[in-house]
CSV table of C-alpha atoms and ligand atoms in Angstrom, one decimal:
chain,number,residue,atom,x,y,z
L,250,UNK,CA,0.0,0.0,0.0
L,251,UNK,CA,1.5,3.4,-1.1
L,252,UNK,CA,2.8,5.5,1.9
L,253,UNK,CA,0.6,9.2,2.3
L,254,UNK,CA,1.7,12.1,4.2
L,255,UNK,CA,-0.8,14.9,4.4
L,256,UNK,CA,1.3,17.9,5.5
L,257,UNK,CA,-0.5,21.4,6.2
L,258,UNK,CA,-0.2,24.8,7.1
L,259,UNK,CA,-2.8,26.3,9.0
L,260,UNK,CA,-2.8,29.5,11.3
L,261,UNK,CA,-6.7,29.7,12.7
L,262,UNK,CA,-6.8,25.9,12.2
L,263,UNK,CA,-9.3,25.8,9.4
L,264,UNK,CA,-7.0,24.1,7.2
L,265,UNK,CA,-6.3,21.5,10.3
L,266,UNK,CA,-9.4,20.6,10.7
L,267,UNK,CA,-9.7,20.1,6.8
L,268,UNK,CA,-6.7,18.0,7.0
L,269,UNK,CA,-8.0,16.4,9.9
L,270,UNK,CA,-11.2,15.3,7.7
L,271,UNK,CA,-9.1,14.1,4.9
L,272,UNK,CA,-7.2,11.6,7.3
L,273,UNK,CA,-10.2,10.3,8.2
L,274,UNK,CA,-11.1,9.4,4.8
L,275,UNK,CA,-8.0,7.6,3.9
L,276,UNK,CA,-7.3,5.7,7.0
L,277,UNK,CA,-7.2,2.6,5.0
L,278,UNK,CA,-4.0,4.0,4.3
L,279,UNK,CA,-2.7,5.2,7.7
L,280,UNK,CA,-1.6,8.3,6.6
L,281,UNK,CA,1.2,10.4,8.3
L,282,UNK,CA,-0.4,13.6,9.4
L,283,UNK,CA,1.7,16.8,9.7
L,284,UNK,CA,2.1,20.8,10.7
L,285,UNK,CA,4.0,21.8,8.3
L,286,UNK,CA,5.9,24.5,10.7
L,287,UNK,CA,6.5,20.8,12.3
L,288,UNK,CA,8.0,19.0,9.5
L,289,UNK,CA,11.4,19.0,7.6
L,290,UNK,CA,12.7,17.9,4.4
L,291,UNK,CA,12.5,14.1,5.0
L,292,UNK,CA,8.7,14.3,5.7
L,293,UNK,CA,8.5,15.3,2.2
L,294,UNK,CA,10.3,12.5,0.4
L,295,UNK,CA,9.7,9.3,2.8
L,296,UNK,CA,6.0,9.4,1.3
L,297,UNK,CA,5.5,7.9,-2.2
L,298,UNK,CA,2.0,10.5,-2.0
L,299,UNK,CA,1.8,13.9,-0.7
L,300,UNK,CA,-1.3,15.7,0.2
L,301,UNK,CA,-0.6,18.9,0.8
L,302,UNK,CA,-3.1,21.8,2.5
L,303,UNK,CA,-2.5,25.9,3.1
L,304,UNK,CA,-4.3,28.5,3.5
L,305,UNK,CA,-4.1,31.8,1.9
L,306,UNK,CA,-3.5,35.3,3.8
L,307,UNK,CA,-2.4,38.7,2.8
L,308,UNK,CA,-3.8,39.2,-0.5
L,309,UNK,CA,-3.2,35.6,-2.3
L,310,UNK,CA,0.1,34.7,0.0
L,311,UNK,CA,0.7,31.8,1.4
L,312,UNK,CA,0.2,30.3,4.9
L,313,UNK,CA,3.3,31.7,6.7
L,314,UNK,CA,4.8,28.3,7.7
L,315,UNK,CA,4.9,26.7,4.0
L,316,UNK,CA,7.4,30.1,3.0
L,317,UNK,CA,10.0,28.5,6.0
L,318,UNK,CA,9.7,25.4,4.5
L,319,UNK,CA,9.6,25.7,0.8
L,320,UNK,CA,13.1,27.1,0.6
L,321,UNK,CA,14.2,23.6,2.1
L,322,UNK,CA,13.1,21.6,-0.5
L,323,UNK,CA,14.5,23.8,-3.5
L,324,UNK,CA,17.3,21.1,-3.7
L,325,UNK,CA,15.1,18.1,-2.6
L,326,UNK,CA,14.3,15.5,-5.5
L,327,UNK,CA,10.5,15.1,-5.6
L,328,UNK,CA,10.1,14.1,-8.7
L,329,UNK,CA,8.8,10.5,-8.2
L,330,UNK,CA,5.7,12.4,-5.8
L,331,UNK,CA,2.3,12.3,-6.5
L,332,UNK,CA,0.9,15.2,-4.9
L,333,UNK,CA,-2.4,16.2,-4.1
L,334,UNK,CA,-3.4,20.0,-3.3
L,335,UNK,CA,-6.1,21.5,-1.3
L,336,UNK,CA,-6.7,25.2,0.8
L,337,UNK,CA,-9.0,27.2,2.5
L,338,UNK,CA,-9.6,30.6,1.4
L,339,UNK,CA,-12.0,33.0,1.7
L,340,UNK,CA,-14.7,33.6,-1.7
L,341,UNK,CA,-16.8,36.3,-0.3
L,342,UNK,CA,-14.0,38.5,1.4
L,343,UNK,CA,-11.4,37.7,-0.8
L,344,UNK,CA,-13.0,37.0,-4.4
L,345,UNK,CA,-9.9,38.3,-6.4
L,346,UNK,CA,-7.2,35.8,-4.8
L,347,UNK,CA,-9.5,32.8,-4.1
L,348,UNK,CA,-7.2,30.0,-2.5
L,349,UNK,CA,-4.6,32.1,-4.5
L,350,UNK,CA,-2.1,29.5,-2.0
L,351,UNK,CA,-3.3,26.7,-3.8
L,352,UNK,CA,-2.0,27.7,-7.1
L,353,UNK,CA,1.1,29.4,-5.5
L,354,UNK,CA,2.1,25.4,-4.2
L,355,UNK,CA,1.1,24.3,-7.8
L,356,UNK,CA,3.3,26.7,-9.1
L,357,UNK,CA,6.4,25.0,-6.8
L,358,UNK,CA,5.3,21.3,-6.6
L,359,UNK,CA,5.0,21.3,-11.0
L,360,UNK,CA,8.5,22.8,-10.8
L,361,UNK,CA,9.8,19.9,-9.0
L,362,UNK,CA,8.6,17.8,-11.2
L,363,UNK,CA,5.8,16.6,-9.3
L,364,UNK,CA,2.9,14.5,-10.3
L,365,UNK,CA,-0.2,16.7,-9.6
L,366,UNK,CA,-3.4,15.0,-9.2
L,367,UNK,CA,-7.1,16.5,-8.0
L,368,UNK,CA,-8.3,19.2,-10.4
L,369,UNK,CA,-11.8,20.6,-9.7
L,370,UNK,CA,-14.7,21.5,-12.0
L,371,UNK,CA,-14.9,25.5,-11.1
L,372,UNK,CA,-18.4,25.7,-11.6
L,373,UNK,CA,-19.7,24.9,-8.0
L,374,UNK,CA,-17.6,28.1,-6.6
L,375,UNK,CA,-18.5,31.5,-7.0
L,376,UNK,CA,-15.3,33.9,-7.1
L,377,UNK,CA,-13.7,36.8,-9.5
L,378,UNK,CA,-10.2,35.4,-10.2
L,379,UNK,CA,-8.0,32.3,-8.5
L,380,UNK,CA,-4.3,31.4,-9.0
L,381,UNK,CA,-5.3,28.0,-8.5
L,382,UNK,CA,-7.3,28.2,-11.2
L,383,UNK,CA,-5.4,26.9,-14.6
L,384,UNK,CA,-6.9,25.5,-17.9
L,385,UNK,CA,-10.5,26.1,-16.4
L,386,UNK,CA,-10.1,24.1,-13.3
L,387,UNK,CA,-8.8,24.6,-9.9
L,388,UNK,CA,-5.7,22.9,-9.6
L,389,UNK,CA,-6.5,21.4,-6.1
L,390,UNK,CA,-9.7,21.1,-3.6
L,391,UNK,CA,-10.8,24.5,-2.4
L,392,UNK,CA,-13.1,24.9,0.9
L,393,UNK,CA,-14.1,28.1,2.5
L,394,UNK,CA,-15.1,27.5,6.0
L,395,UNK,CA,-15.7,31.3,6.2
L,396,UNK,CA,-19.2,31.0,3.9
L,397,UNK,CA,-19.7,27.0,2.6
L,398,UNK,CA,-18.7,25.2,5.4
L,399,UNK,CA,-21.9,23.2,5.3
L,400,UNK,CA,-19.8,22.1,2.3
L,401,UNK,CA,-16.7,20.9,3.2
L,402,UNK,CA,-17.4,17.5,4.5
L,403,UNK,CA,-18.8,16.9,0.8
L,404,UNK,CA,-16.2,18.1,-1.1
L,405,UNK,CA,-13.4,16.3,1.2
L,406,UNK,CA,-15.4,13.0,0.6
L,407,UNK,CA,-16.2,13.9,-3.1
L,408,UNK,CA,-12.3,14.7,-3.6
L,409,UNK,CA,-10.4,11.7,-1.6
L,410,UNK,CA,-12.3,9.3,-3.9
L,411,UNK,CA,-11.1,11.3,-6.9
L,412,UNK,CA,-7.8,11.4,-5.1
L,413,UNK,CA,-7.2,8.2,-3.8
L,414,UNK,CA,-8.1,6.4,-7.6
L,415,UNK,CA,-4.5,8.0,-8.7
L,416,UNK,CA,-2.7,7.0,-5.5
O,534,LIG,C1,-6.1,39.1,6.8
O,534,LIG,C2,-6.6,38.0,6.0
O,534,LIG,C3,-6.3,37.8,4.6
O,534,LIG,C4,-6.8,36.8,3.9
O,534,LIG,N1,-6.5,36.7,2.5
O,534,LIG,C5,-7.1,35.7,1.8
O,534,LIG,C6,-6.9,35.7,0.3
O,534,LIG,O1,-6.1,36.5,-0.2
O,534,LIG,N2,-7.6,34.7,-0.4
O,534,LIG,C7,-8.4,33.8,0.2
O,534,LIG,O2,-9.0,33.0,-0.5
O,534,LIG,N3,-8.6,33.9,1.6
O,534,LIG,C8,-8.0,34.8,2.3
O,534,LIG,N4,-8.2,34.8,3.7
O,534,LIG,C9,-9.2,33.8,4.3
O,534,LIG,C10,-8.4,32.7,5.0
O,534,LIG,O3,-7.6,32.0,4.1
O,534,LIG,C11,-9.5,31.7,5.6
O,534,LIG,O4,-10.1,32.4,6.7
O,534,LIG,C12,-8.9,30.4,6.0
O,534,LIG,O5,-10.0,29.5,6.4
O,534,LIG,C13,-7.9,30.4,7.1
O,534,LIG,O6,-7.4,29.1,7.3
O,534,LIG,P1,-6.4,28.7,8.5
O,534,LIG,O7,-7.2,28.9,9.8
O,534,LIG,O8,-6.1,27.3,8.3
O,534,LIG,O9,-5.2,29.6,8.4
O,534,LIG,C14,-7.7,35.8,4.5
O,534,LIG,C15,-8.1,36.0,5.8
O,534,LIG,C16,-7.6,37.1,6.6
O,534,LIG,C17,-8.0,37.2,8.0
């Protein structure tokens, strides 16, 4: 069975919890569950799969801890990863930079070399613009436990079936 790591950064614990739930749903696989201001470079590459969670602050920036830890992976081989991306974010206050964090870790993980899996249809979210948003779909699973969270346990379930057929 492939080895999972779910690492996240999270600074009100919405993006815990969403971690948390993802666990949940793929404890057939005993996943490793992980802060990400917890973890260093040999979280990242004992896993064969990486899910990996942040939310987005400032206007479309990442969590704070994944800037500490990106810079430690720069020389890191990843490229044999699957990774899997998901993040909180904010639709209603922050429409122009939706889960902007989402496409920022995209941005890194594809650079790597990584194997992204995950995309969502954009249809079911209502937003101006996203960075996670290429080719017409979001690049990972957003939630937004500021207005939907009556959502969230949906889409997690919805997602980690999607996720977990790639794995
Ligand atoms: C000051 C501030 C800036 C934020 N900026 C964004 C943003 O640019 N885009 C977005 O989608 N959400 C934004 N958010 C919303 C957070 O990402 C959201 O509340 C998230 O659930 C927080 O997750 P966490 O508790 O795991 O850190 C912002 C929230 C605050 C308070």
């Amino acid at each position: 069975m492939k080895k999972i790591s779910i690492i996240y950064g999270s600074t009100t614990d919405n993006t815990r919890e969403a971690a948390e739930k993802i666990a949940k749903q793929l404890s057939e696989f005993s996943p490793q569950l992980k802060d990400v201001s917890q973890c260093s470079a040999d979280d990242f590459t004992t896993a064969e799969c990486l899910i990996l969670g942040t939310s987005t602050w400032g206007s479309g920036d990442l969590q704070d801890d994944w800037y500490e830890m990106l810079p430690q992976l720069k020389s890191v081989d990843l490229s044999d990863k699957i990774v899997a991306l998901f993040g909180l974010g904010d639709a209603g206050s922050y429409s122009d930079t939706f889960v902007d964090g989402i496409g920022e870790l995209y941005e890194f993980f594809t650079e790597k070399r990584c194997k992204i899996v995950g995309f969502i249809e954009t249809d079911e979210y209502s937003f101006d613009a996203s960075r996670a948003v290429i080719d017409g779909k979001f690049v990972g699973l957003p939630l937004d436990a500021d207005n939907e969270s009556n959502l969230t346990d949906e889409r997690i379930i919805n997602w980690v079936n999607i996720v977990k057929q790639s794995f």
